[in-house]
Amino acid sequence: MLNKKRKIGMKFAMIMAAAAAFSGCTYVPAGTTEPKDEIAVSIYDRGSIPASEGSYSDNRWTRWINQAGPANVKFIPVPRNESRPTLLKWFAAGSAPDIINEYNTAFRNNLYEQHQLLPLDPYLRLMPEYEKLIRRYPELKKAGTKSDGKLYEIGKLNEAYPLHAFFIRTDWLNKLHLTMPETQEEFFQVAKAFAERDPDGNGRNDTYGTNISYYSESALNEMFGDSSSSTQFSWGLRDGAIVRQWDNELASLTFKKRLYDQGIIDKNYMYDSDGSKAKQDFLNGKIGIYINPSVNWLEFTLSDLAILKKNVPEAEVAPLAYPVTTMGQFTGAINNPVQMTTVINVHTKKPEAAARYIDFMMKPQTSVTFLGEEGVHWQRNPNGCPGVLDPYKEKYEVSYNADYQMFVTDIQQKCGYMVNRWNPQVPEQRTALELFKKAQALYLDPGKQYPGLTVGEAMPVFPNRLNAIQTALLKEIADLYIKAMISGVTYSPEQAIKDAQAVWDQAGGKQLEDYMNEWYHENKDQAFLAKDLWEIVKRQGAEMQ
């Protein structure tokens, strides 16, 4: 049983009932005397739940949801990197879950085009928490409404924090008498020194200057304003028109090839599909400039850096601003502040139960329960907000529950913001908070350019016919760029870009350009673009104080 003597003074009148339910005392919401309906909900399987916690379908959090919530929920795990084909098979077989949690905007749009989604307007009355939220933030309703004028998608407001970030070993800088790099050439020379001058002092050639993997390559591309990734091309705005940013791609490809040719990165980087090899190299003290492609700030500052310090006690790390390049100075990707995540299967037999479940998960007392147990996982910090108490328990017993709350907004009050999650009276957490604030200053700077048109999930979605063209082109052009990376002098970046442009013209790339420009001219006044992102960054900066 949670220790009820530790009252946290939150504004949520139901917290103690929620806490009792979490500890095993079943909380029965008012009006739920009848048997609960059964629904199925998809959940990402990231392979990160410890065996001691159970599985994605059965763990402390799923059991609590079924005890305290309005429905009996069967959670259906979906492999994170295979969610789209897996869900497609389920829809084709008529066995898709009632509720689909999926970040892929294009896939959700395809489901809409195939009439697989339930319009949600008639069920909003059963989701009063979401009704309140979209009245307060109408951009959420706008983002979830499709071309027929009906609401189909549930989403959330996120904190617009730095999502891609570079971290540099400052102890290596000091040991090698180097300064913090500010330009692309300085970045290259520092990384080269980290790879060649034995900064860890073990007498072996076993360090890397920096890292590239499936996602971190996209972050490195952003140094040059190149927003291309495995799922999208790099688009920019020039003279009032949307254009492909071939010059930016040439600049980033040339730089990456130089890193590869000089042995500054792992030459087997293309096999590190999820970045786990690069992360382990960093934690073992073998990478000088670590490109983190999706920063979980609490986990990184309190858990990952603790592991690094345990392995390498002298290690010191600081955030590194994206260097000035031949294409200008950019910031890295910023976490999408308006994010659609969740839809309901049009074939569900229990739409009311699905709506009530979503409402239950959005209740403030539910969010408090998902912080874990007071005095074990968290305690109230000097900000008056729940702060991490034990980073290891947080990582292994709590952090994995985030995917069960994919559609939950947690920044409706100051305690939802990252700066209020650390306890500055604890030395390790004070250091973590200082590192995060430095990163905010470096990356949330509207004086720098944002790479591309907007955040990835706000990019226009191609219809199926054009999406097939894009998918084929992404694969063929990516292969050309990898060939340029690993072929030495026999195949240059310039030739790769030239060949990519030829492929683009032959395979229908002009159709993609025409669609992008049509979309832009029809939607430029209401679309969520980089300028709107910076406005939200500014607004949130005031709200989190």
Coordinates of C-alpha atoms in Angstrom, one line a residue:
M1 CA 0.0 0.0 0.0
L2 CA 1.3 3.5 -0.8
N3 CA 2.2 5.4 2.3
K4 CA -0.8 7.6 2.7
K5 CA 0.9 9.7 5.3
R6 CA 3.1 11.3 2.6
K7 CA 0.6 13.8 1.2
I8 CA 2.0 15.6 -1.8
G9 CA -0.4 18.5 -1.9
M10 CA -1.2 18.2 -5.6
K11 CA -4.3 19.8 -6.9
F12 CA -5.8 16.5 -7.7
A13 CA -8.6 15.6 -5.3
M14 CA -8.6 11.9 -6.4
I15 CA -4.9 11.1 -6.0
M16 CA -5.3 9.0 -2.9
A17 CA -8.0 6.8 -4.6
A18 CA -5.7 6.4 -7.5
A19 CA -2.8 5.5 -5.3
A20 CA -4.8 2.9 -3.5
A21 CA -5.8 1.3 -6.7
F22 CA -2.1 1.2 -7.8
S23 CA -1.2 -0.6 -4.6
G24 CA -3.7 -3.3 -5.1
C25 CA -6.8 -1.9 -3.5
T26 CA -9.3 -1.8 -6.4
Y27 CA -10.6 1.7 -7.1
V28 CA -14.1 1.6 -8.6
P29 CA -15.1 4.8 -10.3
A30 CA -18.5 6.2 -9.6
G31 CA -21.2 4.6 -11.7
T32 CA -19.3 1.4 -12.7
T33 CA -21.4 -1.2 -10.9
E34 CA -22.0 -3.1 -14.2
P35 CA -19.5 -5.5 -15.6
K36 CA -16.8 -3.8 -17.6
D37 CA -16.7 -3.9 -21.4
E38 CA -13.6 -5.5 -23.0
I39 CA -11.5 -3.6 -25.5
A40 CA -8.1 -4.2 -27.2
V41 CA -5.5 -1.5 -27.4
S42 CA -2.2 -1.6 -29.4
I43 CA 1.0 -0.8 -27.5
Y44 CA 4.5 -0.3 -28.8
D45 CA 6.9 -3.2 -27.9
R46 CA 10.3 -1.5 -27.6
G47 CA 11.9 -4.5 -25.9
S48 CA 12.7 -2.4 -22.9
I49 CA 10.6 -4.0 -20.1
P50 CA 12.8 -5.9 -17.7
A51 CA 11.8 -9.6 -17.2
S52 CA 11.1 -8.8 -13.5
E53 CA 8.4 -6.4 -14.6
G54 CA 6.6 -8.8 -16.9
S55 CA 5.6 -8.0 -20.5
Y56 CA 4.0 -5.2 -22.5
S57 CA 0.7 -7.0 -22.1
D58 CA 1.0 -7.9 -18.4
N59 CA 2.9 -5.7 -15.9
R60 CA 2.2 -3.5 -12.9
W61 CA 0.8 -0.7 -15.1
T62 CA -1.6 -2.9 -17.2
R63 CA -2.9 -4.5 -14.0
W64 CA -3.5 -1.2 -12.4
I65 CA -5.3 0.1 -15.5
N66 CA -7.7 -2.9 -15.5
Q67 CA -8.3 -2.6 -11.8
A68 CA -9.0 1.1 -11.7
G69 CA -10.2 1.9 -15.2
P70 CA -13.7 1.7 -16.8
A71 CA -12.9 -1.3 -19.2
N72 CA -11.0 -4.6 -19.2
V73 CA -8.2 -3.8 -21.6
K74 CA -6.2 -6.4 -23.6
F75 CA -3.0 -4.7 -24.6
I76 CA -1.6 -6.0 -27.9
P77 CA 2.1 -5.4 -28.3
V78 CA 3.4 -4.2 -31.7
P79 CA 7.1 -4.3 -32.5
R80 CA 8.1 -0.7 -32.6
N81 CA 10.1 -0.9 -35.8
E82 CA 7.5 -3.1 -37.5
S83 CA 4.3 -1.4 -36.4
R84 CA 3.1 -0.4 -39.8
P85 CA 3.3 -3.8 -41.5
T86 CA 2.0 -5.5 -38.4
L87 CA -1.1 -3.3 -38.1
L88 CA -1.7 -3.6 -41.9
K89 CA -1.9 -7.3 -41.5
W90 CA -4.3 -7.0 -38.6
F91 CA -6.6 -4.7 -40.5
A92 CA -6.5 -6.9 -43.6
A93 CA -7.5 -9.9 -41.4
G94 CA -10.2 -7.9 -39.5
S95 CA -8.4 -8.4 -36.2
A96 CA -7.0 -4.9 -35.6
P97 CA -7.4 -3.6 -32.0
D98 CA -10.2 -1.2 -31.0
I99 CA -7.7 1.6 -30.2
I100 CA -4.6 2.1 -32.3
N101 CA -1.7 4.0 -30.8
E102 CA 0.7 5.0 -33.7
Y103 CA 3.0 7.9 -34.2
N104 CA 3.3 7.4 -38.0
T105 CA 1.2 10.2 -39.5
A106 CA 1.2 8.8 -43.0
F107 CA 0.0 5.4 -41.8
R108 CA -2.9 7.0 -39.8
N109 CA -3.8 9.0 -42.9
N110 CA -3.8 5.8 -45.0
L111 CA -6.2 4.3 -42.5
Y112 CA -8.5 7.3 -42.9
E113 CA -8.3 7.1 -46.7
Q114 CA -9.3 3.4 -46.4
H115 CA -12.3 4.3 -44.2
Q116 CA -10.9 2.3 -41.3
L117 CA -11.2 5.1 -38.7
L118 CA -14.2 6.0 -36.5
P119 CA -15.3 9.6 -36.5
L120 CA -14.9 10.8 -32.9
D121 CA -17.3 13.8 -32.7
P122 CA -20.3 11.8 -31.4
Y123 CA -18.1 10.3 -28.6
L124 CA -16.4 13.5 -27.3
R125 CA -19.1 13.7 -24.6
L126 CA -17.6 10.6 -23.2
M127 CA -14.2 12.2 -23.2
P128 CA -14.7 15.3 -21.1
E129 CA -11.0 15.6 -20.3
Y130 CA -10.2 15.8 -24.0
E131 CA -13.1 18.2 -24.6
K132 CA -11.6 20.6 -22.1
L133 CA -8.1 20.3 -23.6
I134 CA -9.2 21.0 -27.2
R135 CA -11.2 24.0 -26.0
R136 CA -8.1 25.4 -24.4
Y137 CA -5.8 24.4 -27.3
P138 CA -7.9 24.4 -30.5
E139 CA -4.8 23.5 -32.6
L140 CA -5.2 20.0 -31.3
K141 CA -8.7 19.7 -32.8
K142 CA -7.5 21.3 -36.0
A143 CA -4.6 18.8 -36.3
G144 CA -7.0 15.8 -35.6
T145 CA -9.6 16.8 -38.2
K146 CA -9.5 15.3 -41.6
S147 CA -10.6 16.7 -45.0
D148 CA -14.3 15.7 -44.5
G149 CA -14.4 18.1 -41.5
K150 CA -14.7 15.3 -38.9
L151 CA -12.5 14.6 -35.9
Y152 CA -10.6 11.2 -36.3
E153 CA -7.4 11.6 -34.3
I154 CA -6.6 12.1 -30.6
G155 CA -3.4 13.9 -29.7
K156 CA -1.5 15.7 -27.1
L157 CA 0.5 18.8 -26.4
N158 CA 4.2 18.1 -25.8
E159 CA 6.9 20.2 -24.4
A160 CA 9.0 21.6 -27.2
Y161 CA 12.3 20.5 -25.9
P162 CA 15.4 19.7 -27.9
L163 CA 14.9 16.3 -29.4
H164 CA 18.2 15.9 -31.3
A165 CA 21.3 17.0 -29.4
F166 CA 25.1 16.6 -29.5
F167 CA 27.1 15.9 -26.4
I168 CA 30.8 16.3 -26.2
R169 CA 33.4 14.8 -23.8
T170 CA 34.9 18.0 -22.3
D171 CA 37.4 16.0 -20.3
W172 CA 38.8 14.8 -23.7
L173 CA 38.9 18.4 -24.9
N174 CA 40.9 19.4 -21.9
K175 CA 43.2 16.5 -22.1
L176 CA 44.0 17.1 -25.8
H177 CA 44.2 20.9 -25.3
L178 CA 41.3 21.5 -27.7
T179 CA 38.5 24.1 -27.6
M180 CA 34.8 23.7 -28.0
P181 CA 34.2 23.4 -31.8
E182 CA 32.0 26.2 -33.3
T183 CA 32.3 25.5 -37.1
Q184 CA 32.0 22.4 -39.2
E185 CA 35.8 22.3 -39.8
E186 CA 36.5 22.7 -36.0
F187 CA 34.0 19.9 -35.4
F188 CA 35.8 17.7 -37.9
Q189 CA 39.2 18.4 -36.5
V190 CA 38.1 17.8 -32.9
A191 CA 36.4 14.6 -33.8
K192 CA 39.5 13.5 -35.7
A193 CA 41.6 14.1 -32.7
F194 CA 39.2 12.1 -30.5
A195 CA 39.5 9.2 -32.9
E196 CA 43.3 9.3 -33.4
R197 CA 45.0 10.8 -30.3
D198 CA 44.1 8.2 -27.7
P199 CA 42.0 10.4 -25.5
D200 CA 41.2 7.6 -23.1
G201 CA 44.9 6.9 -22.6
N202 CA 44.7 3.2 -22.9
G203 CA 47.3 3.0 -25.7
R204 CA 44.8 1.4 -28.2
N205 CA 43.1 2.8 -31.3
D206 CA 39.6 2.1 -30.0
T207 CA 37.8 5.5 -29.8
Y208 CA 35.5 7.2 -32.3
G209 CA 35.2 10.9 -32.9
T210 CA 31.4 10.8 -33.3
N211 CA 28.7 8.4 -34.3
I212 CA 26.2 7.8 -37.1
S213 CA 23.4 5.3 -37.0
Y214 CA 19.8 4.9 -38.3
Y215 CA 18.5 8.0 -36.5
S216 CA 21.6 9.9 -35.5
E217 CA 22.5 10.3 -39.2
S218 CA 19.4 12.5 -39.5
A219 CA 20.6 14.6 -36.6
L220 CA 24.0 15.1 -38.3
N221 CA 22.3 16.0 -41.5
E222 CA 20.6 18.9 -39.7
M223 CA 23.9 20.7 -39.2
F224 CA 23.6 21.5 -42.9
G225 CA 19.8 22.3 -42.9
D226 CA 19.3 18.9 -44.5
S227 CA 16.1 17.4 -43.0
S228 CA 16.2 14.2 -44.9
S229 CA 15.7 10.9 -43.1
S230 CA 14.7 7.3 -43.8
T231 CA 11.0 8.5 -44.1
Q232 CA 11.2 11.9 -45.8
F233 CA 13.2 14.0 -48.2
S234 CA 14.7 17.4 -47.4
W235 CA 12.2 20.1 -48.5
G236 CA 12.8 23.9 -48.2
L237 CA 11.2 27.2 -49.1
R238 CA 12.8 29.3 -51.7
D239 CA 11.2 32.4 -53.4
G240 CA 7.7 31.3 -52.3
A241 CA 8.0 27.8 -53.6
I242 CA 8.8 24.4 -52.1
V243 CA 12.0 22.9 -53.4
R244 CA 14.1 19.8 -52.9
Q245 CA 17.3 20.8 -50.9
W246 CA 19.9 19.1 -53.1
D247 CA 22.6 21.5 -52.1
N248 CA 22.1 20.8 -48.4
E249 CA 22.1 17.1 -49.0
L250 CA 25.4 17.4 -51.0
A251 CA 26.9 19.3 -48.1
S252 CA 25.9 16.8 -45.4
L253 CA 26.8 13.8 -47.6
T254 CA 30.3 15.3 -48.3
F255 CA 30.9 15.8 -44.6
K256 CA 29.7 12.3 -43.6
K257 CA 31.9 10.7 -46.2
R258 CA 34.9 12.7 -44.9
L259 CA 34.2 11.3 -41.4
Y260 CA 33.9 7.8 -42.8
D261 CA 37.0 8.0 -44.9
Q262 CA 39.1 9.2 -42.0
G263 CA 37.9 6.5 -39.7
I264 CA 36.3 9.0 -37.4
I265 CA 33.0 7.0 -37.2
D266 CA 32.4 3.3 -36.9
K267 CA 32.7 1.9 -40.5
N268 CA 30.0 -0.6 -39.7
Y269 CA 27.5 2.2 -38.8
M270 CA 25.0 1.0 -41.3
Y271 CA 24.3 -2.2 -39.3
D272 CA 23.5 -0.2 -36.2
S273 CA 19.9 0.1 -37.1
D274 CA 18.6 1.3 -33.8
G275 CA 21.6 3.1 -32.5
S276 CA 22.2 0.7 -29.6
K277 CA 25.8 0.0 -30.6
A278 CA 26.6 3.7 -30.7
K279 CA 24.9 4.2 -27.3
Q280 CA 26.9 1.4 -25.8
D281 CA 30.1 2.8 -27.2
F282 CA 29.3 6.2 -25.6
L283 CA 28.4 4.6 -22.3
N284 CA 31.7 2.7 -22.4
G285 CA 33.6 5.9 -22.9
K286 CA 34.5 5.3 -26.6
I287 CA 32.8 8.2 -28.4
G288 CA 33.9 11.9 -28.1
I289 CA 30.9 13.7 -29.6
Y290 CA 27.8 11.6 -29.0
I291 CA 24.9 12.4 -31.3
N292 CA 21.7 11.5 -29.4
P293 CA 18.9 11.2 -31.9
S294 CA 16.0 11.2 -29.5
V295 CA 16.8 12.5 -26.1
N296 CA 14.9 11.2 -23.1
W297 CA 16.3 13.9 -20.8
L298 CA 15.6 12.3 -17.5
E299 CA 17.0 9.0 -18.5
F300 CA 20.0 10.5 -20.2
T301 CA 21.0 12.9 -17.5
L302 CA 20.2 10.7 -14.5
S303 CA 20.8 7.1 -15.8
D304 CA 22.9 7.1 -18.9
L305 CA 25.4 9.6 -17.6
A306 CA 25.6 7.8 -14.3
I307 CA 26.5 4.6 -16.2
L308 CA 29.2 6.5 -18.1
K309 CA 30.6 7.9 -14.9
K310 CA 30.6 4.4 -13.4
N311 CA 32.5 3.1 -16.4
V312 CA 34.7 6.2 -16.8
P313 CA 34.8 8.2 -13.5
E314 CA 36.7 11.1 -15.0
A315 CA 34.2 11.6 -17.9
E316 CA 32.6 15.0 -18.2
V317 CA 29.9 15.8 -20.7
A318 CA 28.4 19.1 -22.0
P319 CA 25.9 19.9 -24.8
L320 CA 27.4 21.1 -28.0
A321 CA 25.6 23.6 -30.3
Y322 CA 25.2 22.6 -33.9
P323 CA 28.3 24.2 -35.6
V324 CA 28.1 26.9 -38.2
T325 CA 28.4 25.2 -41.6
T326 CA 28.7 26.2 -45.3
M327 CA 24.9 26.2 -45.3
G328 CA 24.5 28.4 -42.2
Q329 CA 23.7 27.7 -38.6
F330 CA 20.9 25.4 -37.6
T331 CA 19.4 23.9 -34.6
G332 CA 18.4 20.3 -34.2
A333 CA 15.0 18.8 -34.3
I334 CA 12.6 20.0 -31.6
N335 CA 10.1 17.7 -30.0
N336 CA 6.7 18.1 -31.8
P337 CA 4.5 20.2 -29.5
V338 CA 1.2 19.2 -31.3
Q339 CA 1.3 15.5 -31.8
M340 CA -1.5 13.2 -33.0
T341 CA -1.1 9.7 -31.7
T342 CA -4.3 7.7 -31.4
V343 CA -7.3 6.5 -33.5
I344 CA -10.2 4.2 -33.0
N345 CA -11.0 1.3 -35.3
V346 CA -14.2 1.9 -37.2
H347 CA -15.1 -1.7 -36.7
T348 CA -15.0 -1.6 -32.9
K349 CA -18.0 -3.0 -31.2
K350 CA -17.4 -1.0 -28.1
P351 CA -16.8 2.6 -29.2
E352 CA -18.2 4.0 -25.9
A353 CA -15.9 1.8 -23.8
A354 CA -12.9 2.9 -26.0
A355 CA -13.9 6.6 -25.4
R356 CA -14.2 6.1 -21.7
Y357 CA -10.9 4.4 -21.5
I358 CA -9.2 7.3 -23.3
D359 CA -10.9 9.7 -20.9
F360 CA -9.8 7.7 -17.8
M361 CA -6.2 7.7 -19.0
M362 CA -6.3 11.5 -19.4
K363 CA -7.5 12.2 -15.9
P364 CA -5.1 14.1 -13.7
Q365 CA -5.2 11.5 -11.0
T366 CA -4.2 8.8 -13.5
S367 CA -1.2 10.8 -14.6
V368 CA -0.1 11.1 -10.9
T369 CA -0.4 7.4 -10.4
F370 CA 1.8 6.8 -13.4
L371 CA 4.6 8.7 -11.8
G372 CA 5.1 5.6 -9.6
E373 CA 5.1 5.4 -5.8
E374 CA 6.0 8.4 -3.7
G375 CA 9.0 7.8 -1.6
V376 CA 10.2 5.0 -3.9
H377 CA 10.1 6.4 -7.4
W378 CA 9.6 10.1 -6.7
Q379 CA 9.4 12.8 -4.1
R380 CA 8.2 16.4 -4.0
N381 CA 11.1 18.7 -5.0
P382 CA 11.6 22.4 -4.0
N383 CA 9.6 23.4 -7.1
G384 CA 6.6 21.8 -5.5
C385 CA 6.6 19.2 -8.3
P386 CA 7.3 15.4 -8.3
G387 CA 11.0 14.8 -8.9
V388 CA 12.8 11.6 -9.7
L389 CA 14.0 10.0 -6.4
D390 CA 15.8 6.8 -7.7
P391 CA 16.9 7.0 -11.3
Y392 CA 17.3 3.2 -11.6
K393 CA 13.8 2.4 -10.3
E394 CA 12.5 5.2 -12.5
K395 CA 14.1 3.6 -15.6
Y396 CA 13.2 0.0 -14.9
E397 CA 9.9 0.3 -13.2
V398 CA 8.3 3.5 -14.4
S399 CA 9.7 4.9 -17.7
Y400 CA 8.4 2.2 -19.9
N401 CA 4.8 3.2 -19.0
A402 CA 5.1 6.3 -21.3
D403 CA 3.7 4.3 -24.3
Y404 CA 0.5 3.6 -22.4
Q405 CA 0.0 7.3 -22.1
M406 CA 0.9 8.2 -25.7
F407 CA -2.1 10.5 -26.0
V408 CA -1.9 12.2 -22.6
T409 CA -0.9 15.9 -22.3
D410 CA 1.2 16.5 -19.2
I411 CA 2.1 20.2 -19.6
Q412 CA -1.2 21.8 -18.5
Q413 CA 0.6 23.1 -15.4
K414 CA 4.2 23.9 -14.6
C415 CA 4.9 20.6 -13.1
G416 CA 4.6 19.0 -16.5
Y417 CA 7.7 20.8 -17.8
M418 CA 11.1 19.2 -17.7
V419 CA 12.9 21.9 -15.7
N420 CA 10.6 21.2 -12.8
R421 CA 11.3 17.4 -12.7
W422 CA 14.8 17.6 -11.2
N423 CA 15.5 18.4 -7.6
P424 CA 18.3 21.0 -7.5
Q425 CA 19.0 20.1 -3.8
V426 CA 20.4 16.7 -4.9
P427 CA 23.9 17.2 -6.4
E428 CA 23.5 14.8 -9.3
Q429 CA 20.1 16.2 -10.2
R430 CA 21.3 19.8 -9.9
T431 CA 24.1 18.9 -12.5
A432 CA 21.4 17.3 -14.7
L433 CA 19.2 20.3 -14.5
E434 CA 22.1 22.6 -15.4
L435 CA 23.0 20.5 -18.4
F436 CA 19.4 20.6 -19.6
K437 CA 19.2 24.4 -19.2
K438 CA 22.4 24.7 -21.2
A439 CA 20.9 22.6 -24.0
Q440 CA 17.7 24.7 -24.0
A441 CA 19.8 27.8 -24.4
L442 CA 21.8 26.3 -27.3
Y443 CA 18.9 24.6 -29.2
L444 CA 15.8 26.6 -28.4
D445 CA 17.2 29.7 -30.1
P446 CA 15.0 31.2 -32.7
G447 CA 18.0 33.1 -34.1
K448 CA 19.1 29.8 -35.6
Q449 CA 17.4 28.2 -38.6
Y450 CA 15.1 25.2 -38.1
P451 CA 16.1 22.4 -40.6
G452 CA 13.4 21.9 -43.1
L453 CA 9.8 23.2 -43.3
T454 CA 8.6 22.0 -39.9
V455 CA 8.6 19.1 -37.5
G456 CA 8.4 15.8 -39.3
E457 CA 4.9 14.9 -38.1
A458 CA 3.5 18.2 -39.4
M459 CA 4.7 17.6 -42.9
P460 CA 2.0 17.0 -45.5
V461 CA 1.1 13.4 -46.1
F462 CA 1.2 12.1 -49.7
P463 CA -1.8 10.2 -51.0
N464 CA -1.2 6.5 -51.5
R465 CA -0.2 6.8 -55.2
L466 CA 2.4 9.4 -54.5
N467 CA 3.5 7.7 -51.3
A468 CA 4.5 4.7 -53.3
I469 CA 6.7 6.9 -55.5
Q470 CA 8.3 8.5 -52.4
T471 CA 9.0 5.1 -50.7
A472 CA 10.7 3.8 -53.8
L473 CA 12.7 6.9 -54.3
L474 CA 13.8 7.0 -50.6
K475 CA 15.2 3.5 -50.9
E476 CA 17.0 4.1 -54.2
I477 CA 18.5 7.4 -53.2
A478 CA 19.6 6.2 -49.8
D479 CA 21.4 3.4 -51.5
L480 CA 23.3 5.9 -53.7
Y481 CA 24.3 7.9 -50.7
I482 CA 25.6 4.9 -48.8
K483 CA 27.5 3.9 -51.9
A484 CA 29.1 7.3 -52.0
M485 CA 30.0 7.0 -48.3
I486 CA 31.8 3.7 -48.5
S487 CA 33.3 3.8 -52.0
G488 CA 36.4 6.0 -51.4
V489 CA 37.5 8.0 -54.5
T490 CA 35.6 5.7 -56.9
Y491 CA 32.2 7.3 -56.3
S492 CA 32.0 10.9 -55.2
P493 CA 29.1 12.7 -53.3
E494 CA 28.8 15.0 -56.4
Q495 CA 28.2 12.0 -58.6
A496 CA 25.7 10.5 -56.1
I497 CA 23.7 13.7 -56.0
K498 CA 23.7 13.8 -59.8
D499 CA 22.6 10.2 -60.0
A500 CA 19.9 10.8 -57.4
Q501 CA 18.5 13.8 -59.4
A502 CA 18.4 11.6 -62.5
V503 CA 16.5 8.9 -60.5
W504 CA 14.2 11.6 -59.1
D505 CA 13.3 12.8 -62.6
Q506 CA 12.8 9.3 -64.0
A507 CA 10.7 7.9 -61.1
G508 CA 8.2 10.7 -60.8
G509 CA 9.8 13.1 -58.3
K510 CA 8.3 16.0 -60.1
Q511 CA 4.9 14.8 -59.0
L512 CA 6.0 15.0 -55.4
E513 CA 7.3 18.5 -56.0
D514 CA 3.9 19.5 -57.6
Y515 CA 2.0 18.1 -54.7
M516 CA 4.1 19.8 -52.1
N517 CA 3.7 23.2 -53.8
E518 CA -0.1 22.7 -54.2
W519 CA -0.3 21.8 -50.5
Y520 CA 1.8 24.8 -49.5
H521 CA -0.2 27.4 -51.5
E522 CA -3.5 26.0 -50.2
N523 CA -2.4 25.6 -46.6
K524 CA 0.4 28.1 -45.9
D525 CA -1.8 30.3 -43.8
Q526 CA -3.0 27.5 -41.5
A527 CA -0.3 24.9 -41.7
F528 CA 2.0 24.3 -38.7
L529 CA 5.4 25.6 -40.0
A530 CA 8.7 26.4 -38.4
K531 CA 7.6 29.9 -37.5
D532 CA 4.7 28.5 -35.6
L533 CA 7.0 26.1 -33.8
W534 CA 9.2 29.0 -32.6
E535 CA 6.0 30.8 -31.3
I536 CA 5.1 27.8 -29.2
V537 CA 8.7 27.6 -27.9
K538 CA 8.3 31.2 -26.8
R539 CA 4.9 30.6 -25.2
Q540 CA 6.0 27.5 -23.3
G541 CA 9.1 29.3 -22.1
A542 CA 6.8 31.7 -20.2
E543 CA 4.4 28.9 -19.0
M544 CA 7.0 26.7 -17.4
Q545 CA 8.2 29.4 -15.0

